[in-house]
Structures are given as C-alpha cells and as structure tokens.
C-alpha positions as a Python dict, from the first residue, in 0.01 Angstrom:
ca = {
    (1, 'X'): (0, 0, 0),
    (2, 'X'): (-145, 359, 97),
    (3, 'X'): (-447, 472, -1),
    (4, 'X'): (-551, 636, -303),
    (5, 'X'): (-576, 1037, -206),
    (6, 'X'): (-889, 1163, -256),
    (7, 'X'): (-1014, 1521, -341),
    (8, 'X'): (-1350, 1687, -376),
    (9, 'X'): (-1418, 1839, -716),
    (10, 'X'): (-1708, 2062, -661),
    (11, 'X'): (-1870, 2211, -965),
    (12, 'X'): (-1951, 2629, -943),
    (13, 'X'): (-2321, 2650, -1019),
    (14, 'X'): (-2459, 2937, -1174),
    (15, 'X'): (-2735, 3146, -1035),
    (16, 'X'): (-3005, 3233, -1256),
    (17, 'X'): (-3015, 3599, -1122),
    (18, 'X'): (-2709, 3678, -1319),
    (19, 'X'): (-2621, 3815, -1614),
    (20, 'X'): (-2504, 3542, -1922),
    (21, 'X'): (-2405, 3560, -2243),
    (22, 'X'): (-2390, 3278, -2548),
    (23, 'X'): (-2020, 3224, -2376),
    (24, 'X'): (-2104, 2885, -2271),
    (25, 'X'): (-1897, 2644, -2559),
    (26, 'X'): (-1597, 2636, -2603),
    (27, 'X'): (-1603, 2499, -2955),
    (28, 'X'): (-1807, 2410, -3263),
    (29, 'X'): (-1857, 2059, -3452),
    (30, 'X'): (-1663, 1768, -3321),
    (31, 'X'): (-1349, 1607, -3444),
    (32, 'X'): (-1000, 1713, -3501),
    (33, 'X'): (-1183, 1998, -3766),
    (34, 'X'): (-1365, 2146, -3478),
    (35, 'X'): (-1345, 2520, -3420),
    (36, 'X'): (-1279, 2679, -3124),
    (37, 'X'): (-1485, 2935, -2987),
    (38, 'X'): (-1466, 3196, -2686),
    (39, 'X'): (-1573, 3061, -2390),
    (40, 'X'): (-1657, 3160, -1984),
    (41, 'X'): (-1773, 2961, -1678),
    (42, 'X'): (-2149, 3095, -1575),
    (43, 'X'): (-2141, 3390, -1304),
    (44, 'X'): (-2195, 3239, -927),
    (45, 'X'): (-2202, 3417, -567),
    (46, 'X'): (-1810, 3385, -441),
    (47, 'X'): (-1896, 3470, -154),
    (48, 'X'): (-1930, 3037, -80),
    (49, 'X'): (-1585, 3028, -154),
    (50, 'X'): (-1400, 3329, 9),
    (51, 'X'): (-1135, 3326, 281),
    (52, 'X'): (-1237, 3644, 514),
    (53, 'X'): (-950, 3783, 713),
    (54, 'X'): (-1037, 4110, 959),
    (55, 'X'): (-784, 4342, 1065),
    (56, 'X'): (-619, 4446, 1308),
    (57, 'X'): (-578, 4194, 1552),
    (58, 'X'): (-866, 4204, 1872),
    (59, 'X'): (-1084, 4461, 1613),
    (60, 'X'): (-1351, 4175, 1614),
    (61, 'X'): (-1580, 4221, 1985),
    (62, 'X'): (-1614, 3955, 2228),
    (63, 'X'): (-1272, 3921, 2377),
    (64, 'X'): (-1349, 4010, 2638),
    (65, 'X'): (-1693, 4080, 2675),
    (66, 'X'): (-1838, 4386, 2576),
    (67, 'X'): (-2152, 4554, 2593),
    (68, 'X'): (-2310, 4761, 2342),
    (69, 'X'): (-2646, 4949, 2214),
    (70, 'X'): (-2772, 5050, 1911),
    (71, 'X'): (-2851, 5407, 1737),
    (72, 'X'): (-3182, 5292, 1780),
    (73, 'X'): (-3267, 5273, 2088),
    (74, 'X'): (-2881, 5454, 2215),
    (75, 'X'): (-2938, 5419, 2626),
    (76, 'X'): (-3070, 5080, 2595),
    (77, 'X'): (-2747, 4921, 2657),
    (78, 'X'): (-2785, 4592, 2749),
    (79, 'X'): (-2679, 4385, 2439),
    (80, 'X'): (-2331, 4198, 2501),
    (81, 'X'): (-2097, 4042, 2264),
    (82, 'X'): (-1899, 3735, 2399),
    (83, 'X'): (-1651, 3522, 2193),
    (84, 'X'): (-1689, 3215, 2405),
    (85, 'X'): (-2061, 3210, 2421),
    (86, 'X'): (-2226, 3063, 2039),
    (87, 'X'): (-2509, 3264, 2092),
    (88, 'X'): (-2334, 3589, 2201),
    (89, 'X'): (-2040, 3520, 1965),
    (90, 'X'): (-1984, 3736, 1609),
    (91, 'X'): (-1675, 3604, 1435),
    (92, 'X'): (-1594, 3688, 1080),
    (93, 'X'): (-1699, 3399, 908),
    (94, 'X'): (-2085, 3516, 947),
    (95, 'X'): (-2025, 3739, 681),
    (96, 'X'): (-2038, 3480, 419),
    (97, 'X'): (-2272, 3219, 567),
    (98, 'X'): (-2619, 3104, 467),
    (99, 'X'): (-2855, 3266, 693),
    (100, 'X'): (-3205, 3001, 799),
    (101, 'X'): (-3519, 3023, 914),
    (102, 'X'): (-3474, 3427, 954),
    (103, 'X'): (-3195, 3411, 1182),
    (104, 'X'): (-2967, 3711, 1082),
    (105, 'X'): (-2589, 3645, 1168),
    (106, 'X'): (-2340, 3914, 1185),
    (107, 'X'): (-1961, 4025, 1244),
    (108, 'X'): (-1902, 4308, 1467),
    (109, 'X'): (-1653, 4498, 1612),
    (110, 'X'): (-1524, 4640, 1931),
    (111, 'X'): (-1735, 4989, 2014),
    (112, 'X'): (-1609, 5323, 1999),
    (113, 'X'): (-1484, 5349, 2334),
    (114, 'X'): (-1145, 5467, 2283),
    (115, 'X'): (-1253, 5795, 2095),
    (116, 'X'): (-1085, 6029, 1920),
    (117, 'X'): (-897, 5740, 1844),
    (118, 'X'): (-1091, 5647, 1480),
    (119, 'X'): (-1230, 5316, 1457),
    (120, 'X'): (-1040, 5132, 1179),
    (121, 'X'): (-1125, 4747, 1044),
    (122, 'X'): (-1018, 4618, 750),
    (123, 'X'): (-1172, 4326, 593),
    (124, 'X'): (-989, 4116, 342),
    (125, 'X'): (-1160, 3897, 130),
    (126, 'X'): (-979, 3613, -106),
    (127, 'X'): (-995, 3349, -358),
    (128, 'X'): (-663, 3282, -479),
    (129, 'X'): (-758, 3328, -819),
    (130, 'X'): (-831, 3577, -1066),
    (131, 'X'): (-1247, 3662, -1118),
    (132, 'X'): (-1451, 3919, -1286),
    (133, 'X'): (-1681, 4058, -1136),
    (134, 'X'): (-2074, 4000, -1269),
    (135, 'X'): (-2329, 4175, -1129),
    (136, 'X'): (-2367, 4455, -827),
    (137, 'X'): (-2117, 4390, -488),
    (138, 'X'): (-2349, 4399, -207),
    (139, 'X'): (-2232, 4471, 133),
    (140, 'X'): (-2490, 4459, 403),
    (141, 'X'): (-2473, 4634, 749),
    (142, 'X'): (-2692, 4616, 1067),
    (143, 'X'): (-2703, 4883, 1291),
    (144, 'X'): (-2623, 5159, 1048),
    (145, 'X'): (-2391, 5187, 722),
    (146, 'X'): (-2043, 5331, 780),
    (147, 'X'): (-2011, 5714, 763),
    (148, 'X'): (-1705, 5653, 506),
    (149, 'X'): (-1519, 5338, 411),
    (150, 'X'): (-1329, 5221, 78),
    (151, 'X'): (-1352, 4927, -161),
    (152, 'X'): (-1032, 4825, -247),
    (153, 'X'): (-919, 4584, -509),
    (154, 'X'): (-601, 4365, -564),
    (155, 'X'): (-549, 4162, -904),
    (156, 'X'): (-242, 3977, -788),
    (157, 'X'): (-354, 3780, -478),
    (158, 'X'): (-321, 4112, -267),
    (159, 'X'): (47, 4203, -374),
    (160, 'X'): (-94, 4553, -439),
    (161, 'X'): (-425, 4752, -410),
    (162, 'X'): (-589, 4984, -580),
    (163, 'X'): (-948, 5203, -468),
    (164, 'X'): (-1259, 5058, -662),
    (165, 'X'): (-1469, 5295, -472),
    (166, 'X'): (-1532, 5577, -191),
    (167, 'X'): (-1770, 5612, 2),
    (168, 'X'): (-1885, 5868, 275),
    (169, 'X'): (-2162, 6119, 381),
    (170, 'X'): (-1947, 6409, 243),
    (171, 'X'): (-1710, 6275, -41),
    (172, 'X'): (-1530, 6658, -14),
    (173, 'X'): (-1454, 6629, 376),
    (174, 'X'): (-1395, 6254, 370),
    (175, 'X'): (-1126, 6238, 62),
    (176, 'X'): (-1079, 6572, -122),
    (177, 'X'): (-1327, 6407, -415),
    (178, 'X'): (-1641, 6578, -529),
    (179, 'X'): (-1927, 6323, -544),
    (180, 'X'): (-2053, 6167, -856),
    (181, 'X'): (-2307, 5841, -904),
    (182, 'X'): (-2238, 5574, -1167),
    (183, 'X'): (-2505, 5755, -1398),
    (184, 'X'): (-2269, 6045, -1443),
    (185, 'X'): (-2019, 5854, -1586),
    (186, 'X'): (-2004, 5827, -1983),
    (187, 'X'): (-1826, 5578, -2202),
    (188, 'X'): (-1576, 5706, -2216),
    (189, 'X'): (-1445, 5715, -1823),
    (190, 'X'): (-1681, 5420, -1744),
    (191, 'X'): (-1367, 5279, -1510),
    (192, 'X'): (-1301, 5645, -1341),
    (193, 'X'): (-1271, 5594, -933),
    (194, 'X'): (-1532, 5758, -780),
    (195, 'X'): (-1673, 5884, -439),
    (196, 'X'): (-2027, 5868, -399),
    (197, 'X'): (-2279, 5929, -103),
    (198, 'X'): (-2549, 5749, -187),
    (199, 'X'): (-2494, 5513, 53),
    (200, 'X'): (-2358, 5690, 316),
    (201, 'X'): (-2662, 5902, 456),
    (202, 'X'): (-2815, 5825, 785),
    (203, 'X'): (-3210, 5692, 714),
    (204, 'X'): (-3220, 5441, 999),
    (205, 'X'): (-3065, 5118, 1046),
    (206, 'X'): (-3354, 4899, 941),
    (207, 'X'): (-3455, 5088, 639),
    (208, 'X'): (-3150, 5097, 422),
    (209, 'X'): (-2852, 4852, 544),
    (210, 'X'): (-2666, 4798, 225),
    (211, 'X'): (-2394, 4924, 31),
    (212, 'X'): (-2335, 4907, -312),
    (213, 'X'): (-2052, 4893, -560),
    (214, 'X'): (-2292, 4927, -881),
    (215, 'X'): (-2185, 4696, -1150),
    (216, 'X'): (-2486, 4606, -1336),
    (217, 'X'): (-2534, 4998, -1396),
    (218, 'X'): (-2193, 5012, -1537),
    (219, 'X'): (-2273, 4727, -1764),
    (220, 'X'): (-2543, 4914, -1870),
    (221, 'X'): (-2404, 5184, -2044),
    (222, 'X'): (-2311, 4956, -2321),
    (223, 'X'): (-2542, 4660, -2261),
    (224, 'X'): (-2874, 4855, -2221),
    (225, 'X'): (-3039, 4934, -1847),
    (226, 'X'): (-3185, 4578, -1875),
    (227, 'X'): (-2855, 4453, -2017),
    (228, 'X'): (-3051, 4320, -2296),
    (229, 'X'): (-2703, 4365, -2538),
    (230, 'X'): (-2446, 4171, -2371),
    (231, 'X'): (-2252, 4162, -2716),
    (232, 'X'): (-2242, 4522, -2738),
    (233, 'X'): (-2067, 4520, -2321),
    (234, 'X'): (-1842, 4245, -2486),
    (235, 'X'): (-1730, 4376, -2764),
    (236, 'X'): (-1627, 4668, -2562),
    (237, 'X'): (-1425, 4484, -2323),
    (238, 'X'): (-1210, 4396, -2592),
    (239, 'X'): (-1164, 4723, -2713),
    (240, 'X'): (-1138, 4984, -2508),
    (241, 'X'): (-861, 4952, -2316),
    (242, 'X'): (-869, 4875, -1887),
    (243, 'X'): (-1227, 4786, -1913),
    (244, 'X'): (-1205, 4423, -1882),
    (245, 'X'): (-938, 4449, -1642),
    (246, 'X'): (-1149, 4700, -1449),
    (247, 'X'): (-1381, 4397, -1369),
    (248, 'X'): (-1093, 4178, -1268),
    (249, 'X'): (-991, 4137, -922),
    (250, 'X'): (-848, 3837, -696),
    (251, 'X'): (-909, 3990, -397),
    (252, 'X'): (-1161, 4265, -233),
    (253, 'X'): (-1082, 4470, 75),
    (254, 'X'): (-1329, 4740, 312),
    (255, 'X'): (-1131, 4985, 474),
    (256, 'X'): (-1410, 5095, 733),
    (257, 'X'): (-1277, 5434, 856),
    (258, 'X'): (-1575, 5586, 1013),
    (259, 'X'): (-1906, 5382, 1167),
    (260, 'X'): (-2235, 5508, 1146),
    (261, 'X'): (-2301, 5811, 1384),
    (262, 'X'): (-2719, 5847, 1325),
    (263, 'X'): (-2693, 6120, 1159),
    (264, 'X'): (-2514, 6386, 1416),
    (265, 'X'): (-2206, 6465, 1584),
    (266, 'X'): (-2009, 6210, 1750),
    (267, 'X'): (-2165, 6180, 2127),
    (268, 'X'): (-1924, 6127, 2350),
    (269, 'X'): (-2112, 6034, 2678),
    (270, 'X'): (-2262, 5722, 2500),
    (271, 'X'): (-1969, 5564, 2242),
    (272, 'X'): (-2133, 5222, 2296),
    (273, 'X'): (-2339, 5301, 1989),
    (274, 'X'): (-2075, 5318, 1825),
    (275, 'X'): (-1958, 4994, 1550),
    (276, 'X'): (-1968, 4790, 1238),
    (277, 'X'): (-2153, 4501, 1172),
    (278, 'X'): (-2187, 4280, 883),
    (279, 'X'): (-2448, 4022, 801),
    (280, 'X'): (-2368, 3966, 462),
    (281, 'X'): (-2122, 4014, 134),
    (282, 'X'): (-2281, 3934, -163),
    (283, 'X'): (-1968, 3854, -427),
    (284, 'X'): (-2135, 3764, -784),
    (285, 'X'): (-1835, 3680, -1023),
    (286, 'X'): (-1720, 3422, -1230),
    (287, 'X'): (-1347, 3257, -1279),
    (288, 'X'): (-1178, 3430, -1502),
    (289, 'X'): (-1031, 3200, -1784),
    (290, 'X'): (-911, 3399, -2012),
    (291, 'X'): (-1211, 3291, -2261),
    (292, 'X'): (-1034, 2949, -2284),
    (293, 'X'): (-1325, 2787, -2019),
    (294, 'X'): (-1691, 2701, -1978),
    (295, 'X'): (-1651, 2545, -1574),
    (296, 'X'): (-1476, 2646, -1304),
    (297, 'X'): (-1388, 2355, -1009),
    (298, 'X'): (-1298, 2364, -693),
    (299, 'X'): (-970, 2142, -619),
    (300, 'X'): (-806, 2086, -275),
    (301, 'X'): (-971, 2407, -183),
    (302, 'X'): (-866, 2577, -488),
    (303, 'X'): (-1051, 2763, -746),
    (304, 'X'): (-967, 2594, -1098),
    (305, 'X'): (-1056, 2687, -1451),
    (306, 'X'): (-1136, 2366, -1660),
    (307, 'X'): (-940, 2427, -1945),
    (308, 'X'): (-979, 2372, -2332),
    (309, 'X'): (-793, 2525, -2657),
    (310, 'X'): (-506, 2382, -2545),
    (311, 'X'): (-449, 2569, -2264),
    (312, 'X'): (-313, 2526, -1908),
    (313, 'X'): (-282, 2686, -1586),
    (314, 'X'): (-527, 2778, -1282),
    (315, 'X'): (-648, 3063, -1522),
    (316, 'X'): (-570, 2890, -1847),
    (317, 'X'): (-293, 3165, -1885),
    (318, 'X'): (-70, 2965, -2079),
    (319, 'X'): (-3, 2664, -2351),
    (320, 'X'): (-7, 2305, -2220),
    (321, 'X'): (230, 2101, -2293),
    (322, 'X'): (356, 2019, -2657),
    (323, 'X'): (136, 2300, -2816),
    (324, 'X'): (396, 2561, -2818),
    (325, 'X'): (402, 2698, -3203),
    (326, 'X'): (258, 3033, -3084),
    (327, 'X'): (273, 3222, -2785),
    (328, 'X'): (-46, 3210, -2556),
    (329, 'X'): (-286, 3470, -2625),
    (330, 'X'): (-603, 3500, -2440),
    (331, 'X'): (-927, 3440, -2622),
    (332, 'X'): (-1156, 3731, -2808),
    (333, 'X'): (-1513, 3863, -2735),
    (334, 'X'): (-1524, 3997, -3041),
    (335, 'X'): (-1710, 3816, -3364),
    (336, 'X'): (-1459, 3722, -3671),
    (337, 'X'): (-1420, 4009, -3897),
    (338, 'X'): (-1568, 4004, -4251),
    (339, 'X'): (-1330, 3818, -4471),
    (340, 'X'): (-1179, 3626, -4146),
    (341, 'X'): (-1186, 3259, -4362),
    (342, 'X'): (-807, 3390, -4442),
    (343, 'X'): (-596, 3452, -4213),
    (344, 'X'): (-708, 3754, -3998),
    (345, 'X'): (-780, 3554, -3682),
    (346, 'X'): (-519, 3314, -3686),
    (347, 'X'): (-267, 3517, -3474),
    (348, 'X'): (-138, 3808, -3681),
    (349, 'X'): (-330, 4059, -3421),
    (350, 'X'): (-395, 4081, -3031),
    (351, 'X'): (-664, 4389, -3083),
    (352, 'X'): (-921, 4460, -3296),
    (353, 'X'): (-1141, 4813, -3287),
    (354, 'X'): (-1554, 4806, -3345),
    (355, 'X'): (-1624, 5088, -3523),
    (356, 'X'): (-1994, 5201, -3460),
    (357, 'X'): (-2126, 5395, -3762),
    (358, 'X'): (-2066, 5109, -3995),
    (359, 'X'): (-2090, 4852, -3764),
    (360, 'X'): (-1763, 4661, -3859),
    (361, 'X'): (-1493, 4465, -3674),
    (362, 'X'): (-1128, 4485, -3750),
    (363, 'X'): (-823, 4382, -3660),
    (364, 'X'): (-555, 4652, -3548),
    (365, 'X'): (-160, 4623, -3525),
    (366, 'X'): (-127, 4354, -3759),
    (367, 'X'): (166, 4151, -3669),
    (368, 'X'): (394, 3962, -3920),
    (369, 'X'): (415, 4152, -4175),
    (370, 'X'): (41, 4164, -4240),
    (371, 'X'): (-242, 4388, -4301),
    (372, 'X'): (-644, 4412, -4362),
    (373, 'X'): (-922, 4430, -4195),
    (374, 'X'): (-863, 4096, -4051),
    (375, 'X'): (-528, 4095, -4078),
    (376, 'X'): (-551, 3888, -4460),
    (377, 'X'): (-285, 4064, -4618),
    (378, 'X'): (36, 4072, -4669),
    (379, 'X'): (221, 4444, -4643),
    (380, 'X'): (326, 4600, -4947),
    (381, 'X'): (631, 4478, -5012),
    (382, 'X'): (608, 4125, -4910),
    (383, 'X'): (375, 3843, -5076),
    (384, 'X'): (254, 3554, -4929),
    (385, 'X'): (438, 3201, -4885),
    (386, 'X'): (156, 2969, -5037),
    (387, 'X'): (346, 2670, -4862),
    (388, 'X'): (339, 2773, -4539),
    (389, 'X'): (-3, 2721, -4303),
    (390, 'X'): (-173, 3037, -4219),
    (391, 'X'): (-129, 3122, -3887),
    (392, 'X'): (279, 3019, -3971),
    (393, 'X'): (466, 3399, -3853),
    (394, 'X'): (633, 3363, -4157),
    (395, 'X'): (309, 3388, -4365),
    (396, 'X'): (464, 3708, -4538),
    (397, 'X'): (793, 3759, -4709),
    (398, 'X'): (986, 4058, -4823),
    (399, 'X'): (932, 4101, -5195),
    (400, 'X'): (1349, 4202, -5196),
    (401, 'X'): (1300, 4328, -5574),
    (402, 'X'): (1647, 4458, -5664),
    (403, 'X'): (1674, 4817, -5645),
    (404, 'X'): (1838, 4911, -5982),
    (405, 'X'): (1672, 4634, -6202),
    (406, 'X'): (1311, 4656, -6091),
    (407, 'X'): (1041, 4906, -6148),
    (408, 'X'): (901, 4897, -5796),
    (409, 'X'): (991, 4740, -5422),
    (410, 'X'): (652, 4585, -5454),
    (411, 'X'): (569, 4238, -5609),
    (412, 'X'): (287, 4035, -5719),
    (413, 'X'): (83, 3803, -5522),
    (414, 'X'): (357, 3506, -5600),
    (415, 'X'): (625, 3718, -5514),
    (416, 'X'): (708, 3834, -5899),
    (417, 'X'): (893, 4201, -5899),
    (418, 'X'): (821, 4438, -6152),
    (419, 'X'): (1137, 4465, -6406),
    (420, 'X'): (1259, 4714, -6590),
    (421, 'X'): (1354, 4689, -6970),
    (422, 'X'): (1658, 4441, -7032),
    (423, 'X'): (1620, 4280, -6669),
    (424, 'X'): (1482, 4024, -6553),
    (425, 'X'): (1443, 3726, -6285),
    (426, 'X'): (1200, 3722, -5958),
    (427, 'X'): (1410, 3982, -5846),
    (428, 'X'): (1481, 4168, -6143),
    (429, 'X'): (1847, 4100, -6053),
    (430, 'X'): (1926, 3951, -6407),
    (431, 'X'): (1991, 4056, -6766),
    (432, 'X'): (1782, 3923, -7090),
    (433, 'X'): (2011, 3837, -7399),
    (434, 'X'): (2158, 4136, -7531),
    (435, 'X'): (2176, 4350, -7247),
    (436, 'X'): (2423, 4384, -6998),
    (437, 'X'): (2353, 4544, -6612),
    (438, 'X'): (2468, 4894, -6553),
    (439, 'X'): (2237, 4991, -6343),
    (440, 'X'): (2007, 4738, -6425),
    (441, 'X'): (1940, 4593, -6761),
    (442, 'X'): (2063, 4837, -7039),
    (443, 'X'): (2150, 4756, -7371),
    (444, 'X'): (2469, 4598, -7496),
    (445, 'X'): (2525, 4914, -7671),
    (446, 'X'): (2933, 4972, -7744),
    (447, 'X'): (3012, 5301, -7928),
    (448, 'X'): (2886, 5594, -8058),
    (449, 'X'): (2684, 5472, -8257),
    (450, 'X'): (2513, 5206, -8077),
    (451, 'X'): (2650, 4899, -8239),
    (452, 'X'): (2617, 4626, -7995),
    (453, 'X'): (2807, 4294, -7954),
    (454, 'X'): (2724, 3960, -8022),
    (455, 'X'): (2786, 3623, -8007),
    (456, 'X'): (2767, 3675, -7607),
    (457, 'X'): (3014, 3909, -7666),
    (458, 'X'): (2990, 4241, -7357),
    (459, 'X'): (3106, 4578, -7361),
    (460, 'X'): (3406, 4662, -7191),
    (461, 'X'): (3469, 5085, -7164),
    (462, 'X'): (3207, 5179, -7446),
    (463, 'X'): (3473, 5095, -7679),
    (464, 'X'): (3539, 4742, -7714),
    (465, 'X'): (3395, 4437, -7721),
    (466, 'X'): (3475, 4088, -7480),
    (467, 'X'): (3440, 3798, -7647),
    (468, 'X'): (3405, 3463, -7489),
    (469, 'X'): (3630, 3179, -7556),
    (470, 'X'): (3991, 3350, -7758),
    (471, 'X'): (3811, 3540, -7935),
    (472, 'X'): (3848, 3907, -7915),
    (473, 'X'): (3738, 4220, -8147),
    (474, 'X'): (3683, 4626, -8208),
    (475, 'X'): (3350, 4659, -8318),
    (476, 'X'): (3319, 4781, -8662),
    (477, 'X'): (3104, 5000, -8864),
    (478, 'X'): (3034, 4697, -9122),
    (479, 'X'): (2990, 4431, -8861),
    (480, 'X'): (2833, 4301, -8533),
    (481, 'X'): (2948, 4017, -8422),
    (482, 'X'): (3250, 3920, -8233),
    (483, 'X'): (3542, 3774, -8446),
    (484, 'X'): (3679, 3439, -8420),
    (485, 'X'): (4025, 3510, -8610),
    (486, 'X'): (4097, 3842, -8406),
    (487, 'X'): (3874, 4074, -8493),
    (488, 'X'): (3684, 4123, -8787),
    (489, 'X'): (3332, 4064, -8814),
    (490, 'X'): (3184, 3756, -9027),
    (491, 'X'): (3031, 4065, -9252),
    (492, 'X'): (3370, 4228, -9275),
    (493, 'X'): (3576, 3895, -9417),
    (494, 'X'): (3258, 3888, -9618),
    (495, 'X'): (3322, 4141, -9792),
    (496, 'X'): (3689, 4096, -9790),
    (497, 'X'): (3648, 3817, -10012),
    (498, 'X'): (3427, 3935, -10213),
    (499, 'X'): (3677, 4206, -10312),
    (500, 'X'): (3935, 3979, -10388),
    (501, 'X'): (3743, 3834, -10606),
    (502, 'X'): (3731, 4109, -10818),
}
C-alpha cells in the first residue's frame, strides 16, 4: 500500500506594521441562521512567497567572472563577481531572502561594458494568484538607484502588463510624461499612471537606496494620512470604479532601463561603475478573496484562499458545489443600506454609490425588476410575489393590468389593478353584472334611450337584445327584461292582460 501524500499547509501570518481593517470574520452568530459578513486574510510581506525570474538570459554577473567598482570610490576596481564562488556569487534569489547578523545580500548584473548598448534587466516577480496590494512597494538598491526604470503590473498571471509607475531623473526626457508625486493626485484620478523623480536623483549610494511605489499615501486620500478611516478607503473601493482593481495584481515586473550614473554624464573610460543591484523587495499584500476569506494557505507551493460563503476556487471566484441558485458575486465593503432587513442586499444589485453630504449607502442598478435604496422595491408596475424567498429573481412580477379595463398599469402591493367602472377582476379584464366590455366595462345600455337588458341578456348592434337559453327579444319602451315567449317583456304581457281584462 503507498503512502499517504503529504503536503505542507503553511498559514500567511500577518505583520503588525500593516494596515487592517474589522475584515477579519467572515460571519456573525453560529448555526444555520448565521449571517455572513465581508471578509479578507490579514496583509503579509509576499515577498516569502515570490518566484523571481531575471531577464534576459546571462544579464545576472558572475558567468564568467567580472570585475567591477562602485560610484563611490569609481577607480577602485577590485571587487569581482563570480557565480561559482558562494561568497562572490549574486543570484536572483537574494532579492527576497532574510538578511542576518548585518550581512547585506544582493543581485547584480553584468557592468556597462558594452556601451551605447543600454543596459536592460527585467525582473519578474510571481505568485500565481491574484493579491492586493497593502501598504508601500519597496525596492531597495546598493550602489545607486536606477536613472529610469518601470513598475509594471499583470493581473492575469503575466498574460498582459500594464505600467503602475515611471520612474527617472527627468520624467520629460525619459518618457514624454511631465512629473507629478502621489500628493498631486486628487480623488478623483487617484489610479492615474504617473512618472515621478523622486526617486531617481543621484544623493549617494548609501544615503538613499530605495525606491518607492507609494501606496499607503494613496490610501490616504480617503483613509486619512495616518489611515485612521479604513471604512472611508473601503467604501470607496466599492464605488468608484478601477480602484480596487488598481490594487490588484498577480504579478510585478522592473523594467531597469538606465543604472545609476552618480549624477553626470555617462563616462566612458570607466563603465565598470556601471550596474544594478538589489538587496531587497519588500511586497506587502494580502490574497485576494474576493471578501469571501479570513486566511490564506499555502498548498503544494500554491497560494490558496480558505474559503467560506459557499464559495470555491483558489480566489473563491466562484460557487462550490450544489449552491448554484445565484450566480457568484464577489462580496461588498460597503455597510447594509438603511432599510436592508428586506431585500436590498440579497442579490438584486452588484453596486451601490456612498453619497457624502448625507452620508447614506444605496444600492444602484437594481436588478429584477426592483428598486429602492436597497433595492426593497418592486418597480412600478410589478408587485411582489409574497410566496417566493427574497433573494428568489422572480421576487417581482408584472402587474399586467389590462389596458382597456383598468385605470392604471400599476397595481397594489398584492398585485390588485386599479379598475375602471363596470370592470373588474385582478386584471380588470372582467365585467360586473350588467355591463358588458367594449372597451372595458360599459354599461349594458341597448338603444337610444338607454334601456338595458336583463336576465343576462347582452346587447347585440345597440339594437337588440341576446338572450340566453331560446329566448330572444327587442327591447321595449314598457319593459326590461328579456322575454321567454319571444319577445315581450314580463311588464309588457303585464299589461296585456290587464287590458283584456277590461
């Protein structure tokens, strides 16, 4: 018999430098009456659980040995970089390790010695899963920060990229973009691309290595500079759109297109000076879930959300199994709206707006035939099916009222239509006694003189009456009823008799 396979479940931790909201159950109460409540794993660095891949091919020094200096001391060039020594070594993977005791590790690249050729590396970093990112990117250089590079992002496991940020000493000359910091940005073009060069300017390699893609200022022009009013930043991911996708990558990728140059012209009697290196990547994120997950696992060396509501899938992106009634929707930041005991919430609406001045919540593009602030409603012209449950997409049905018997198209709250005189029914599609429908319900009315039939007697051409049964008759001056023996009223053979009589 083989053995049982084993796998290592390791449990992301979060780091109490974050960021954190009340996101941390997923429900409320216990039992089968519990209710469900939006829910996130706690922010962590990724950078523990990132694949690095560095491009192109032979980019990385060491093969074969090189030597190199610094900016610092340029003609002291006596450092070398070899791949098969462990002490002279700089592979990739120090980027993302845990630097002890003071020892700082690095990656680093060939030099410059092939100039005017430019000095390109990419460096791809990936998690096979979708994250969101938590608090500032930090990318830390020795040896000087790159004149220009670009932060990429990809959302689909690096099927496609998009910028997430420039960088360079002169935005204009580097990519055609005039230069703007995070605090320019306003509310309202919080997720604009931009090219800034604050971290691009030559101060000395010791004194400023890193480079930042400035998150928690972003966060802070909802949230507060101490991001004090995380429900504020929430509330806004959910309604304005691309903001919470803005935040949401799978993968990360520096496009280093120009190293550090100390500040002047490229010297090309000494190109030794000339590289990247990286000692760290700082990544804080957390898994995205879709708000349908408090913990985040790592399985067979895969990133897992820990799914609840009913939910399935590496990102809890769709139904499990047997809970198909509705389609998935992701969870909500935002609070119920007033009024949300009906039905609001219960899957009539995929948006709702916060509107500042009054400070309200509500639901937009009501679905199913509903309306309200939170969606409670049914549209005028339908009324609401008081058997069905109330998230049911049937929850509203057309009122129907008949066109030429009813008053209105609208109906009553149990579906009653408004009827015009002589009609009647739900729909209004019916005649009381003693009307007939022409149009809706008129009066059995049958000459001139408005003489109507009886007996269940109906008017045929104004002019005469249809009896049921045999019977048959003219309606008379002296009589309203229809006539059993052919056609005289019971007040006509009445007075028939009476005159024989005489």
């Amino acid at each position: 018999m083989p053995p049982p396979l084993l796998f290592i479940i390791i449990i992301i931790s979060p780091s109490s430098s974050q960021p954190s909201g009340p996101l941390d159950a997923c429900s409320l109460g216990a039992g089968p009456g519990r209710q469900a409540l939006p829910c996130q794993p706690p922010p962590t660095n990724m950078k523990e659980f990132m694949q690095i891949r560095v491009d192109p091919p032979g980019i990385t020094c060491g093969n074969p040995p090189e030597r190199f200096c610094t900016l610092e001391n340029p003609y002291l060039c006596s450092d070398e970089c070899d791949a098969s020594s462990p002490d002279l070594s700089h592979p990739p993977q120090l980027m993302g390790d845990r630097e002890r005791g003071g020892l700082i590790t690095y990656w680093q690249t060939i030099t410059w010695s092939r100039y005017p050729e430019p000095l390109l590396a990419n460096i791809t970093l990936s998690w096979n899963k979708s994250l969101e990112v938590a608090d500032d990117i930090i990318i830390t250089f020795e040896y000087g920060r790159p004149t220009s590079m670009v932060l990429e992002k990809s959302m689909d496991k690096g099927a496609t990229w998009q910028p997430y940020q420039y960088y360079a000493d002169d935005c204009l000359e580097a990519f055609g973009m005039s230069p703007k910091q995070v605090s320019d940005l306003a509310p309202t073009n919080l997720t604009r691309v931009i090219c800034t060069e604050k971290y691009s300017g030559w101060v000395g390699a010791k004194e400023e290595k890193n480079v930042v893609f400035e998150v928690r200022a972003r966060f802070g022009v909802f949230a507060g500079p101490k991001l004090i009013n995380m429900d504020a930043l929430y509330i806004r991911m959910e309604t304005m759109k691309g903001l919470r996708d803005f935040f949401t990558f799978s993968n990360l990728r520096l496009r280093l297109l120009r190293p550090a140059l100390g500040g002047t012209y490229v010297q090309r009697d000494n190109l030794l000076k000339y590289f990247y290196a990286i000692s760290n990547i700082d990544v804080p994120a957390r898994c995205k879930c879709n708000l349908h997950a408090s913990r985040c696992v790592l399985r067979h060396a895969t990133l897992q959300c820990e799914c609840e509501h009913n939910t399935s899938g590496q990102d809890c992106q769709r139904c499990r199994g047997g809970f198909r009634s509705r389609s998935w929707r992701p969870g909500s930041y935002l609070p119920l709206p007033r009024g949300s005991g009906s039905f609001g919430c219960n899957g009539h609406s995929n948006r709702c707006s916060y509107i500042d001045f009054i400070n309200v919540v509500t639901c937009v593009s009501c679905k199913h035939n509903t309306r309200g602030q939170s969606c409670q409603y049914c549209r005028l012209g339908y009324y609401r099916n008081a058997s069905l449950p109330l998230d049911d997409d049937n929850i509203c049905v057309e009122c129907d009222c008949d066109p030429d018997g009813s008053a209105s198209p609208h109906c009553s709250d149990l579906g009653l239509c408004r009827c015009k005189a002589g009609a009647t029914g739900r729909r209004c599609d019916s005649c009381v006694s003693g009307f007939t429908w022409r149009g809706g319900g008129a009066e059995n009315l049958c000459d001139s003189e408005r003489l109507l039939c009886q007996n269940g007697g109906t008017c045929f051409d104004f002019l005469r009456c249809t009896c049921p049964g045999n019977s048959t008759g003219t309606v008379r001056k002296m009589g309203r009823h229809c006539d059993d023996e052919g056609g005289a009223s019971a007040a006509l053979k009445h007075f028939l008799l009476l005159a024989t009589r005489r």
